[in-house]
PDB file of C-alpha atoms in Angstrom:
ATOM      1  CA  MET X   1       0.000   0.000   0.000  1.00 87.00           C
ATOM      2  CA  ILE X   2       1.091   3.549  -0.671  1.00 90.00           C
ATOM      3  CA  THR X   3      -0.402   6.845   0.457  1.00 90.00           C
ATOM      4  CA  ILE X   4      -1.229   9.634  -1.957  1.00 90.00           C
ATOM      5  CA  ARG X   5      -3.046  12.948  -1.568  1.00 90.00           C
ATOM      6  CA  LEU X   6      -6.155  13.084  -3.750  1.00 91.00           C
ATOM      7  CA  ASN X   7      -7.901  16.437  -4.071  1.00 90.00           C
ATOM      8  CA  GLY X   8      -6.338  17.532  -0.806  1.00 86.00           C
ATOM      9  CA  ASP X   9      -7.109  14.401   1.245  1.00 86.00           C
ATOM     10  CA  ALA X  10      -4.869  11.446   2.143  1.00 88.00           C
ATOM     11  CA  ARG X  11      -5.846   8.183   0.435  1.00 89.00           C
ATOM     12  CA  ALA X  12      -4.294   4.709   0.716  1.00 90.00           C
ATOM     13  CA  VAL X  13      -4.138   2.760  -2.555  1.00 90.00           C
ATOM     14  CA  ASN X  14      -2.683  -0.541  -3.695  1.00 89.00           C
ATOM     15  CA  ALA X  15       0.703  -0.523  -5.383  1.00 87.00           C
ATOM     16  CA  PRO X  16       1.402  -0.633  -8.216  1.00 90.00           C
ATOM     17  CA  MET X  17      -1.558   1.495  -9.406  1.00 91.00           C
ATOM     18  CA  SER X  18      -1.835   3.585 -12.541  1.00 93.00           C
ATOM     19  CA  VAL X  19      -3.745   6.809 -12.975  1.00 94.00           C
ATOM     20  CA  ALA X  20      -6.183   4.892 -15.200  1.00 94.00           C
ATOM     21  CA  ALA X  21      -6.783   2.334 -12.451  1.00 93.00           C
ATOM     22  CA  LEU X  22      -7.334   5.073  -9.851  1.00 94.00           C
ATOM     23  CA  VAL X  23      -9.867   6.867 -12.036  1.00 92.00           C
ATOM     24  CA  SER X  24     -11.660   3.564 -12.652  1.00 91.00           C
ATOM     25  CA  GLU X  25     -11.633   2.676  -8.936  1.00 91.00           C
ATOM     26  CA  ILE X  26     -13.285   5.992  -8.099  1.00 90.00           C
ATOM     27  CA  GLY X  27     -15.911   5.320 -10.742  1.00 89.00           C
ATOM     28  CA  LEU X  28     -15.154   8.249 -13.032  1.00 89.00           C
ATOM     29  CA  ASP X  29     -15.318   8.440 -16.809  1.00 90.00           C
ATOM     30  CA  PRO X  30     -11.701   9.218 -17.891  1.00 90.00           C
ATOM     31  CA  THR X  31     -12.950  11.138 -20.933  1.00 89.00           C
ATOM     32  CA  ARG X  32     -14.711  13.655 -18.674  1.00 88.00           C
ATOM     33  CA  VAL X  33     -11.985  14.478 -16.155  1.00 89.00           C
ATOM     34  CA  ALA X  34      -8.532  16.018 -16.072  1.00 92.00           C
ATOM     35  CA  VAL X  35      -5.753  14.715 -13.815  1.00 93.00           C
ATOM     36  CA  GLU X  36      -2.858  16.677 -12.398  1.00 93.00           C
ATOM     37  CA  ARG X  37       0.026  14.758 -10.719  1.00 93.00           C
ATOM     38  CA  ASN X  38       2.523  16.734  -8.654  1.00 93.00           C
ATOM     39  CA  LEU X  39       1.455  19.969 -10.406  1.00 91.00           C
ATOM     40  CA  GLU X  40       1.864  18.466 -13.885  1.00 92.00           C
ATOM     41  CA  ILE X  41      -1.100  17.531 -16.090  1.00 93.00           C
ATOM     42  CA  VAL X  42      -1.175  13.869 -17.077  1.00 93.00           C
ATOM     43  CA  PRO X  43      -2.265  13.456 -20.746  1.00 94.00           C
ATOM     44  CA  LYS X  44      -5.168  11.067 -21.159  1.00 92.00           C
ATOM     45  CA  SER X  45      -3.024   8.963 -23.496  1.00 93.00           C
ATOM     46  CA  LEU X  46      -0.615   8.279 -20.595  1.00 95.00           C
ATOM     47  CA  TYR X  47      -3.161   7.375 -17.882  1.00 94.00           C
ATOM     48  CA  ALA X  48      -2.532   3.614 -18.230  1.00 93.00           C
ATOM     49  CA  GLU X  49       1.267   3.809 -18.064  1.00 94.00           C
ATOM     50  CA  THR X  50       1.611   6.513 -15.398  1.00 94.00           C
ATOM     51  CA  LEU X  51       2.191   4.712 -12.091  1.00 94.00           C
ATOM     52  CA  LEU X  52       1.514   6.346  -8.762  1.00 94.00           C
ATOM     53  CA  ALA X  53       4.239   6.702  -6.149  1.00 93.00           C
ATOM     54  CA  ASP X  54       4.076   7.124  -2.397  1.00 92.00           C
ATOM     55  CA  GLY X  55       3.468  10.804  -1.544  1.00 92.00           C
ATOM     56  CA  ASP X  56       2.104  11.783  -4.964  1.00 92.00           C
ATOM     57  CA  ALA X  57      -0.336  14.702  -4.911  1.00 92.00           C
ATOM     58  CA  LEU X  58      -3.167  14.379  -7.422  1.00 90.00           C
ATOM     59  CA  GLU X  59      -5.989  16.700  -8.421  1.00 92.00           C
ATOM     60  CA  ILE X  60      -8.882  15.300 -10.454  1.00 92.00           C
ATOM     61  CA  VAL X  61     -11.288  17.906 -11.827  1.00 88.00           C
ATOM     62  CA  HIS X  62     -14.361  18.038 -14.053  1.00 81.00           C
ATOM     63  CA  PHE X  63     -16.830  20.623 -15.307  1.00 68.00           C
ATOM     64  CA  VAL X  64     -19.633  21.966 -13.121  1.00 59.00           C
ATOM     65  CA  GLY X  65     -22.065  24.843 -13.533  1.00 55.00           C
ATOM     66  CA  GLY X  66     -20.171  28.130 -13.391  1.00 53.00           C
ATOM     67  CA  GLY X  67     -20.384  30.435 -10.387  1.00 51.00           C
ATOM     68  CA  GLU X  68     -22.207  29.990  -7.126  1.00 52.00           C
ATOM     69  CA  ALA X  69     -25.662  28.477  -7.018  1.00 46.00           C
ATOM     70  CA  MET X  70     -28.363  31.132  -7.177  1.00 49.00           C
ATOM     71  CA  PRO X  71     -30.218  31.487  -3.884  1.00 54.00           C
ATOM     72  CA  ASP X  72     -33.905  30.716  -3.681  1.00 57.00           C
ATOM     73  CA  ASP X  73     -35.452  33.905  -5.059  1.00 74.00           C
ATOM     74  CA  GLY X  74     -38.983  33.289  -3.948  1.00 85.00           C
ATOM     75  CA  TRP X  75     -40.973  35.741  -1.867  1.00 92.00           C
ATOM     76  CA  THR X  76     -43.241  35.422   1.139  1.00 93.00           C
ATOM     77  CA  VAL X  77     -46.521  37.092   2.005  1.00 93.00           C
ATOM     78  CA  ALA X  78     -48.453  36.351   5.186  1.00 92.00           C
ATOM     79  CA  GLY X  79     -46.295  33.288   5.802  1.00 91.00           C
ATOM     80  CA  ARG X  80     -46.957  31.807   2.359  1.00 91.00           C
ATOM     81  CA  ARG X  81     -44.014  31.175   0.026  1.00 92.00           C
ATOM     82  CA  PHE X  82     -44.235  31.727  -3.720  1.00 93.00           C
ATOM     83  CA  THR X  83     -41.765  31.377  -6.569  1.00 92.00           C
ATOM     84  CA  SER X  84     -43.500  33.418  -9.273  1.00 94.00           C
ATOM     85  CA  ARG X  85     -43.524  37.170  -8.727  1.00 95.00           C
ATOM     86  CA  LEU X  86     -46.323  37.675 -11.230  1.00 96.00           C
ATOM     87  CA  ILE X  87     -49.958  37.732 -10.098  1.00 94.00           C
ATOM     88  CA  VAL X  88     -52.622  37.706 -12.780  1.00 94.00           C
ATOM     89  CA  GLY X  89     -56.307  38.504 -12.865  1.00 89.00           C
ATOM     90  CA  THR X  90     -59.103  36.407 -14.285  1.00 88.00           C
ATOM     91  CA  GLY X  91     -61.373  39.010 -15.863  1.00 86.00           C
ATOM     92  CA  LYS X  92     -61.954  40.280 -19.428  1.00 88.00           C
ATOM     93  CA  TYR X  93     -60.943  37.067 -21.213  1.00 90.00           C
ATOM     94  CA  LYS X  94     -62.963  35.846 -24.209  1.00 89.00           C
ATOM     95  CA  SER X  95     -63.430  32.444 -22.647  1.00 90.00           C
ATOM     96  CA  PHE X  96     -62.495  30.347 -19.633  1.00 89.00           C
ATOM     97  CA  GLU X  97     -60.263  28.271 -21.932  1.00 91.00           C
ATOM     98  CA  GLN X  98     -58.278  31.349 -22.966  1.00 92.00           C
ATOM     99  CA  ASN X  99     -58.058  32.436 -19.348  1.00 91.00           C
ATOM    100  CA  ARG X 100     -56.652  29.063 -18.313  1.00 91.00           C
ATOM    101  CA  ALA X 101     -54.088  29.053 -21.129  1.00 93.00           C
ATOM    102  CA  ALA X 102     -52.907  32.562 -20.246  1.00 93.00           C
ATOM    103  CA  VAL X 103     -52.533  31.731 -16.559  1.00 93.00           C
ATOM    104  CA  GLU X 104     -50.480  28.660 -17.415  1.00 92.00           C
ATOM    105  CA  ALA X 105     -48.253  30.660 -19.784  1.00 94.00           C
ATOM    106  CA  SER X 106     -47.685  33.340 -17.148  1.00 93.00           C
ATOM    107  CA  GLY X 107     -46.282  30.900 -14.621  1.00 93.00           C
ATOM    108  CA  ALA X 108     -48.312  32.688 -11.944  1.00 93.00           C
ATOM    109  CA  GLU X 109     -49.146  30.904  -8.713  1.00 94.00           C
ATOM    110  CA  ILE X 110     -51.677  33.471  -7.492  1.00 94.00           C
ATOM    111  CA  VAL X 111     -54.769  34.565  -9.407  1.00 93.00           C
ATOM    112  CA  THR X 112     -57.173  37.295  -8.374  1.00 91.00           C
ATOM    113  CA  VAL X 113     -60.873  36.471  -8.409  1.00 88.00           C
ATOM    114  CA  ALA X 114     -63.916  38.686  -8.053  1.00 85.00           C
ATOM    115  CA  VAL X 115     -66.871  37.801  -5.867  1.00 79.00           C
ATOM    116  CA  ARG X 116     -70.171  37.896  -7.773  1.00 67.00           C
ATOM    117  CA  ARG X 117     -73.694  36.539  -7.343  1.00 58.00           C
ATOM    118  CA  VAL X 118     -74.455  33.031  -8.535  1.00 58.00           C
ATOM    119  CA  ASN X 119     -76.756  32.884 -11.562  1.00 58.00           C
ATOM    120  CA  VAL X 120     -79.644  31.139  -9.848  1.00 56.00           C
ATOM    121  CA  MET X 121     -81.481  30.878 -13.168  1.00 59.00           C
ATOM    122  CA  ASP X 122     -78.692  28.695 -14.564  1.00 63.00           C
ATOM    123  CA  PRO X 123     -76.712  27.281 -11.633  1.00 66.00           C
ATOM    124  CA  LYS X 124     -75.011  24.630 -13.799  1.00 72.00           C
ATOM    125  CA  GLN X 125     -73.235  27.052 -16.127  1.00 74.00           C
ATOM    126  CA  PRO X 126     -69.409  26.752 -16.177  1.00 75.00           C
ATOM    127  CA  MET X 127     -67.500  28.368 -13.316  1.00 77.00           C
ATOM    128  CA  LEU X 128     -63.931  29.619 -12.996  1.00 80.00           C
ATOM    129  CA  THR X 129     -63.035  26.781 -10.643  1.00 81.00           C
ATOM    130  CA  ASP X 130     -63.814  24.315 -13.453  1.00 82.00           C
ATOM    131  CA  TYR X 131     -60.889  25.742 -15.437  1.00 87.00           C
ATOM    132  CA  ILE X 132     -58.431  27.171 -12.897  1.00 87.00           C
ATOM    133  CA  ASP X 133     -58.016  24.676 -10.097  1.00 87.00           C
ATOM    134  CA  PRO X 134     -57.972  26.347  -6.641  1.00 86.00           C
ATOM    135  CA  LYS X 135     -55.918  23.397  -5.411  1.00 87.00           C
ATOM    136  CA  ARG X 136     -53.185  24.269  -7.901  1.00 89.00           C
ATOM    137  CA  TYR X 137     -53.422  28.064  -7.758  1.00 91.00           C
ATOM    138  CA  THR X 138     -53.844  30.352  -4.788  1.00 92.00           C
ATOM    139  CA  TYR X 139     -57.085  32.255  -5.251  1.00 92.00           C
ATOM    140  CA  LEU X 140     -56.844  35.868  -4.121  1.00 92.00           C
ATOM    141  CA  PRO X 141     -60.381  37.221  -3.671  1.00 90.00           C
ATOM    142  CA  ASN X 142     -60.584  40.942  -4.360  1.00 91.00           C
ATOM    143  CA  THR X 143     -63.122  43.679  -3.820  1.00 92.00           C
ATOM    144  CA  ALA X 144     -63.263  45.050  -7.359  1.00 89.00           C
ATOM    145  CA  GLY X 145     -66.282  47.300  -7.746  1.00 89.00           C
ATOM    146  CA  CYS X 146     -66.512  48.265  -4.076  1.00 93.00           C
ATOM    147  CA  TYR X 147     -66.766  51.973  -3.273  1.00 96.00           C
ATOM    148  CA  THR X 148     -67.173  51.858   0.510  1.00 95.00           C
ATOM    149  CA  ALA X 149     -65.341  50.120   3.327  1.00 96.00           C
ATOM    150  CA  GLU X 150     -68.557  48.378   4.342  1.00 95.00           C
ATOM    151  CA  ASP X 151     -69.073  46.846   0.881  1.00 94.00           C
ATOM    152  CA  ALA X 152     -65.464  45.645   0.742  1.00 94.00           C
ATOM    153  CA  ILE X 153     -65.611  44.095   4.213  1.00 94.00           C
ATOM    154  CA  ARG X 154     -68.897  42.356   3.408  1.00 93.00           C
ATOM    155  CA  THR X 155     -67.529  41.019   0.116  1.00 92.00           C
ATOM    156  CA  LEU X 156     -64.425  39.516   1.685  1.00 92.00           C
ATOM    157  CA  ARG X 157     -66.351  37.941   4.520  1.00 92.00           C
ATOM    158  CA  LEU X 158     -68.510  36.216   1.901  1.00 91.00           C
ATOM    159  CA  ALA X 159     -65.370  35.134   0.019  1.00 88.00           C
ATOM    160  CA  ARG X 160     -63.926  33.581   3.155  1.00 89.00           C
ATOM    161  CA  GLU X 161     -67.165  31.730   3.757  1.00 88.00           C
ATOM    162  CA  ALA X 162     -67.302  30.497   0.144  1.00 82.00           C
ATOM    163  CA  GLY X 163     -63.748  29.237  -0.157  1.00 81.00           C
ATOM    164  CA  GLY X 164     -62.070  29.539   3.213  1.00 83.00           C
ATOM    165  CA  TRP X 165     -59.655  32.166   1.923  1.00 86.00           C
ATOM    166  CA  SER X 166     -58.088  34.532   4.428  1.00 92.00           C
ATOM    167  CA  LEU X 167     -55.433  35.978   2.088  1.00 94.00           C
ATOM    168  CA  VAL X 168     -57.309  38.696   0.215  1.00 95.00           C
ATOM    169  CA  LYS X 169     -56.812  41.770  -1.925  1.00 95.00           C
ATOM    170  CA  LEU X 170     -58.566  44.914  -0.759  1.00 96.00           C
ATOM    171  CA  GLU X 171     -59.443  47.759  -3.066  1.00 95.00           C
ATOM    172  CA  VAL X 172     -61.918  50.510  -2.255  1.00 96.00           C
ATOM    173  CA  LEU X 173     -62.465  52.814  -5.219  1.00 95.00           C
ATOM    174  CA  GLY X 174     -63.168  56.514  -5.095  1.00 94.00           C
ATOM    175  CA  GLU X 175     -65.175  56.973  -8.304  1.00 92.00           C
ATOM    176  CA  GLN X 176     -65.834  55.242 -11.612  1.00 90.00           C
ATOM    177  CA  LYS X 177     -63.951  57.457 -14.047  1.00 90.00           C
ATOM    178  CA  THR X 178     -60.441  56.938 -12.679  1.00 90.00           C
ATOM    179  CA  LEU X 179     -61.013  53.925 -10.387  1.00 92.00           C
ATOM    180  CA  TYR X 180     -58.521  55.671  -8.138  1.00 94.00           C
ATOM    181  CA  PRO X 181     -58.418  54.265  -4.590  1.00 95.00           C
ATOM    182  CA  ASP X 182     -60.274  56.067  -1.815  1.00 96.00           C
ATOM    183  CA  MET X 183     -57.509  55.922   0.742  1.00 96.00           C
ATOM    184  CA  VAL X 184     -59.632  57.014   3.727  1.00 96.00           C
ATOM    185  CA  GLU X 185     -62.078  54.151   3.123  1.00 96.00           C
ATOM    186  CA  THR X 186     -59.233  51.778   2.261  1.00 97.00           C
ATOM    187  CA  LEU X 187     -57.453  52.447   5.538  1.00 97.00           C
ATOM    188  CA  ARG X 188     -60.686  52.020   7.487  1.00 97.00           C
ATOM    189  CA  ALA X 189     -61.436  48.704   5.788  1.00 96.00           C
ATOM    190  CA  THR X 190     -57.876  47.469   6.338  1.00 97.00           C
ATOM    191  CA  ASP X 191     -58.151  48.079  10.071  1.00 97.00           C
ATOM    192  CA  VAL X 192     -61.429  46.147  10.340  1.00 97.00           C
ATOM    193  CA  LEU X 193     -60.317  43.223   8.160  1.00 96.00           C
ATOM    194  CA  VAL X 194     -56.988  42.749   9.947  1.00 96.00           C
ATOM    195  CA  LYS X 195     -58.787  42.632  13.299  1.00 96.00           C
ATOM    196  CA  ASP X 196     -61.187  40.108  11.748  1.00 95.00           C
ATOM    197  CA  GLY X 197     -58.326  37.703  10.975  1.00 95.00           C
ATOM    198  CA  PHE X 198     -57.728  38.470   7.299  1.00 96.00           C
ATOM    199  CA  ASP X 199     -54.287  38.747   5.662  1.00 96.00           C
ATOM    200  CA  VAL X 200     -54.852  41.888   3.618  1.00 97.00           C
ATOM    201  CA  MET X 201     -52.938  42.844   0.480  1.00 97.00           C
ATOM    202  CA  VAL X 202     -53.959  46.426  -0.218  1.00 97.00           C
ATOM    203  CA  TYR X 203     -54.354  48.284  -3.529  1.00 97.00           C
ATOM    204  CA  CYS X 204     -53.450  51.880  -2.822  1.00 96.00           C
ATOM    205  CA  SER X 205     -52.234  55.186  -4.199  1.00 96.00           C
ATOM    206  CA  ASP X 206     -48.507  55.675  -4.762  1.00 95.00           C
ATOM    207  CA  ASP X 207     -48.279  57.811  -1.613  1.00 96.00           C
ATOM    208  CA  PRO X 208     -45.403  56.752   0.698  1.00 96.00           C
ATOM    209  CA  ILE X 209     -47.091  58.253   3.762  1.00 97.00           C
ATOM    210  CA  MET X 210     -50.363  56.420   3.187  1.00 96.00           C
ATOM    211  CA  ALA X 211     -48.445  53.232   2.397  1.00 96.00           C
ATOM    212  CA  ARG X 212     -46.777  53.452   5.792  1.00 97.00           C
ATOM    213  CA  ARG X 213     -50.138  53.934   7.485  1.00 97.00           C
ATOM    214  CA  LEU X 214     -51.510  50.844   5.777  1.00 97.00           C
ATOM    215  CA  GLU X 215     -48.528  48.822   6.951  1.00 96.00           C
ATOM    216  CA  ASP X 216     -48.978  50.165  10.478  1.00 96.00           C
ATOM    217  CA  ALA X 217     -52.619  49.070  10.290  1.00 96.00           C
ATOM    218  CA  GLY X 218     -51.469  45.503   9.605  1.00 96.00           C
ATOM    219  CA  ALA X 219     -51.529  45.163   5.805  1.00 97.00           C
ATOM    220  CA  CYS X 220     -49.441  42.142   4.765  1.00 96.00           C
ATOM    221  CA  ALA X 221     -48.565  43.670   1.371  1.00 97.00           C
ATOM    222  CA  ILE X 222     -48.669  47.154  -0.136  1.00 97.00           C
ATOM    223  CA  MET X 223     -49.846  47.398  -3.765  1.00 97.00           C
ATOM    224  CA  PRO X 224     -49.436  50.919  -5.183  1.00 97.00           C
ATOM    225  CA  LEU X 225     -50.871  51.615  -8.612  1.00 96.00           C
ATOM    226  CA  GLY X 226     -48.499  52.199 -11.480  1.00 94.00           C
ATOM    227  CA  ALA X 227     -51.237  54.057 -13.369  1.00 94.00           C
ATOM    228  CA  PRO X 228     -55.067  53.950 -13.358  1.00 93.00           C
ATOM    229  CA  ILE X 229     -56.623  50.488 -13.573  1.00 92.00           C
ATOM    230  CA  GLY X 230     -56.850  49.193 -17.139  1.00 91.00           C
ATOM    231  CA  SER X 231     -55.024  52.199 -18.627  1.00 92.00           C
ATOM    232  CA  GLY X 232     -51.852  50.412 -19.777  1.00 93.00           C
ATOM    233  CA  LEU X 233     -49.893  53.643 -19.265  1.00 94.00           C
ATOM    234  CA  GLY X 234     -47.030  52.025 -17.376  1.00 93.00           C
ATOM    235  CA  LEU X 235     -45.436  53.371 -14.199  1.00 93.00           C
ATOM    236  CA  GLN X 236     -46.120  57.093 -13.976  1.00 94.00           C
ATOM    237  CA  ASN X 237     -44.374  57.807 -10.667  1.00 94.00           C
ATOM    238  CA  PRO X 238     -41.353  55.517 -10.272  1.00 94.00           C
ATOM    239  CA  VAL X 239     -39.803  57.839  -7.684  1.00 95.00           C
ATOM    240  CA  THR X 240     -42.658  57.486  -5.200  1.00 96.00           C
ATOM    241  CA  ILE X 241     -42.924  53.741  -5.752  1.00 96.00           C
ATOM    242  CA  ARG X 242     -39.207  53.419  -5.021  1.00 96.00           C
ATOM    243  CA  LEU X 243     -39.729  55.396  -1.816  1.00 96.00           C
ATOM    244  CA  ILE X 244     -42.487  52.969  -0.797  1.00 97.00           C
ATOM    245  CA  VAL X 245     -40.202  50.012  -1.517  1.00 96.00           C
ATOM    246  CA  GLU X 246     -37.355  51.502   0.522  1.00 95.00           C
ATOM    247  CA  GLN X 247     -39.454  52.082   3.628  1.00 95.00           C
ATOM    248  CA  ALA X 248     -41.668  48.984   3.573  1.00 95.00           C
ATOM    249  CA  LYS X 249     -41.136  45.957   5.788  1.00 96.00           C
ATOM    250  CA  VAL X 250     -43.761  43.958   3.886  1.00 96.00           C
ATOM    251  CA  PRO X 251     -43.860  43.016   0.190  1.00 96.00           C
ATOM    252  CA  VAL X 252     -44.560  45.799  -2.302  1.00 97.00           C
ATOM    253  CA  LEU X 253     -46.219  44.893  -5.598  1.00 97.00           C
ATOM    254  CA  VAL X 254     -47.185  47.240  -8.407  1.00 96.00           C
ATOM    255  CA  ASP X 255     -50.894  46.808  -9.064  1.00 94.00           C
ATOM    256  CA  ALA X 256     -52.626  48.359 -12.095  1.00 92.00           C
ATOM    257  CA  GLY X 257     -51.456  50.338 -15.087  1.00 92.00           C
ATOM    258  CA  VAL X 258     -48.990  47.872 -16.584  1.00 94.00           C
ATOM    259  CA  GLY X 259     -49.377  47.699 -20.362  1.00 95.00           C
ATOM    260  CA  THR X 260     -46.531  45.557 -21.645  1.00 95.00           C
ATOM    261  CA  ALA X 261     -43.533  43.519 -20.536  1.00 95.00           C
ATOM    262  CA  SER X 262     -41.177  46.501 -20.294  1.00 96.00           C
ATOM    263  CA  ASP X 263     -43.528  48.087 -17.726  1.00 96.00           C
ATOM    264  CA  ALA X 264     -43.330  44.936 -15.620  1.00 96.00           C
ATOM    265  CA  ALA X 265     -39.537  44.961 -15.900  1.00 96.00           C
ATOM    266  CA  VAL X 266     -39.380  48.591 -14.749  1.00 96.00           C
ATOM    267  CA  ALA X 267     -41.463  47.777 -11.675  1.00 96.00           C
ATOM    268  CA  MET X 268     -39.146  44.912 -10.761  1.00 96.00           C
ATOM    269  CA  GLU X 269     -36.024  47.006 -11.376  1.00 96.00           C
ATOM    270  CA  LEU X 270     -37.311  49.440  -8.745  1.00 95.00           C
ATOM    271  CA  GLY X 271     -37.097  46.619  -6.207  1.00 95.00           C
ATOM    272  CA  CYS X 272     -40.770  45.660  -6.078  1.00 96.00           C
ATOM    273  CA  ASP X 273     -41.495  42.145  -4.897  1.00 96.00           C
ATOM    274  CA  GLY X 274     -43.954  41.496  -7.688  1.00 96.00           C
ATOM    275  CA  VAL X 275     -46.453  42.808 -10.203  1.00 97.00           C
ATOM    276  CA  LEU X 276     -50.200  42.250 -10.498  1.00 96.00           C
ATOM    277  CA  MET X 277     -51.979  42.687 -13.806  1.00 94.00           C
ATOM    278  CA  ASN X 278     -55.092  41.672 -15.712  1.00 92.00           C
ATOM    279  CA  THR X 279     -56.033  43.930 -18.639  1.00 93.00           C
ATOM    280  CA  ALA X 280     -52.513  44.012 -20.098  1.00 95.00           C
ATOM    281  CA  ILE X 281     -52.761  40.277 -20.745  1.00 94.00           C
ATOM    282  CA  ALA X 282     -56.484  39.803 -21.307  1.00 93.00           C
ATOM    283  CA  GLU X 283     -56.804  42.619 -23.873  1.00 94.00           C
ATOM    284  CA  ALA X 284     -53.609  41.842 -25.796  1.00 94.00           C
ATOM    285  CA  LYS X 285     -54.085  40.628 -29.374  1.00 95.00           C
ATOM    286  CA  ASP X 286     -52.597  37.318 -28.231  1.00 95.00           C
ATOM    287  CA  PRO X 287     -53.215  36.987 -24.483  1.00 93.00           C
ATOM    288  CA  VAL X 288     -51.287  33.740 -24.129  1.00 95.00           C
ATOM    289  CA  ALA X 289     -48.183  35.144 -25.827  1.00 95.00           C
ATOM    290  CA  MET X 290     -48.435  38.325 -23.744  1.00 95.00           C
ATOM    291  CA  ALA X 291     -48.715  36.254 -20.571  1.00 95.00           C
ATOM    292  CA  ARG X 292     -45.446  34.568 -21.488  1.00 95.00           C
ATOM    293  CA  ALA X 293     -43.873  37.953 -22.241  1.00 95.00           C
ATOM    294  CA  MET X 294     -44.972  39.292 -18.861  1.00 94.00           C
ATOM    295  CA  LYS X 295     -43.437  36.286 -17.123  1.00 95.00           C
ATOM    296  CA  LEU X 296     -40.111  36.972 -18.827  1.00 95.00           C
ATOM    297  CA  GLY X 297     -40.375  40.719 -18.185  1.00 95.00           C
ATOM    298  CA  VAL X 298     -40.822  40.171 -14.457  1.00 95.00           C
ATOM    299  CA  GLU X 299     -37.921  37.715 -14.367  1.00 95.00           C
ATOM    300  CA  ALA X 300     -35.631  40.049 -16.352  1.00 95.00           C
ATOM    301  CA  GLY X 301     -36.490  43.023 -14.161  1.00 95.00           C
ATOM    302  CA  ARG X 302     -35.840  41.054 -10.981  1.00 95.00           C
ATOM    303  CA  LEU X 303     -32.479  39.821 -12.266  1.00 94.00           C
ATOM    304  CA  ALA X 304     -31.481  43.341 -13.315  1.00 94.00           C
ATOM    305  CA  TYR X 305     -32.385  44.643  -9.841  1.00 93.00           C
ATOM    306  CA  GLN X 306     -30.274  41.955  -8.204  1.00 92.00           C
ATOM    307  CA  ALA X 307     -27.366  42.624 -10.588  1.00 91.00           C
ATOM    308  CA  GLY X 308     -27.356  46.345  -9.827  1.00 90.00           C
ATOM    309  CA  ARG X 309     -27.506  48.727 -12.767  1.00 86.00           C
ATOM    310  CA  MET X 310     -24.600  50.940 -13.819  1.00 87.00           C
ATOM    311  CA  PRO X 311     -24.723  54.569 -12.636  1.00 88.00           C
ATOM    312  CA  LYS X 312     -26.313  57.132 -14.897  1.00 87.00           C
ATOM    313  CA  ARG X 313     -23.895  59.762 -16.239  1.00 86.00           C
ATOM    314  CA  ARG X 314     -24.407  63.131 -17.880  1.00 88.00           C
ATOM    315  CA  TYR X 315     -21.650  62.557 -20.448  1.00 86.00           C
ATOM    316  CA  ALA X 316     -20.191  59.696 -22.466  1.00 85.00           C
ATOM    317  CA  ASP X 317     -17.748  57.218 -20.969  1.00 80.00           C
ATOM    318  CA  PRO X 318     -15.864  55.142 -23.606  1.00 76.00           C
ATOM    319  CA  SER X 319     -16.021  51.388 -23.308  1.00 76.00           C
ATOM    320  CA  SER X 320     -12.614  50.865 -24.939  1.00 69.00           C
ATOM    321  CA  PRO X 321      -9.436  52.146 -23.208  1.00 69.00           C
ATOM    322  CA  LEU X 322      -7.849  55.219 -24.768  1.00 62.00           C
ATOM    323  CA  ALA X 323      -4.308  54.244 -23.776  1.00 62.00           C
ATOM    324  CA  GLY X 324      -2.315  52.841 -26.719  1.00 56.00           C
ATOM    325  CA  LEU X 325      -4.613  54.386 -29.275  1.00 56.00           C
ATOM    326  CA  ILE X 326      -3.022  54.398 -32.756  1.00 49.00           C
TER     327      ILE X 326
END
């Protein structure tokens, strides 16, 4: 027996033993590794005739994925962990089939759902749950169409009774033309719902002061609008949304106003935890393709935020060095 050092550790092997025999004993494919013996690379053609000696130091290497493994980049709201940072709505689609296909293409794990009366004249007509399985997706009941705190609270209590959902999205609108949130009513509803045991994700104005008050009231996520609901205008006030992100201790998601994938990317580059959208996908010429684009936009924006963008400059800065210029 002789003792060698293999990849930094002492190892006893039978003598005589060739490099080829050692590689075989370990169970490696010699065509997929490189061997260094005493700081000199051993050519593959010489593995069989290169005999090991007592005290030899060997390094055997192979290819692995470059760099460090990426950390889990999921996010958490109200104790629930999600991988996708895109939340999609379920309204305005031409059919339930199209809705299902778009949700699948988006990669979303959360879908918003409205609470509406059952058609008692035709109770057997198809329902959303027939197409988008609530066991596969997290349903997020919302209060779309509510203009008072009382209506929103009543709606969400019915939603909890219907499906057992405590994670909800609150929106209390001020008037029909802009669908802008009534923040006084929104704050009042948040306070009641939190005390009633709900985990409340709140649609709100892009006001950092009001966002802080909502968080103080117990909101589990802050959801400032990027632009008016259904407008597709993109983020109109990135500065204030960034201020909300910087101060918040709960997730911040842009909700409303996104029109295309670049808008979603901008929201993520600001440091938002996610983006919620409906009309941008449902009213696209090809909703399924747009859903896929939004998925990629969110992922690209998140990666760019993590990478850290270059600083903005007032003047040009050449990429190529000027030294040695001919």
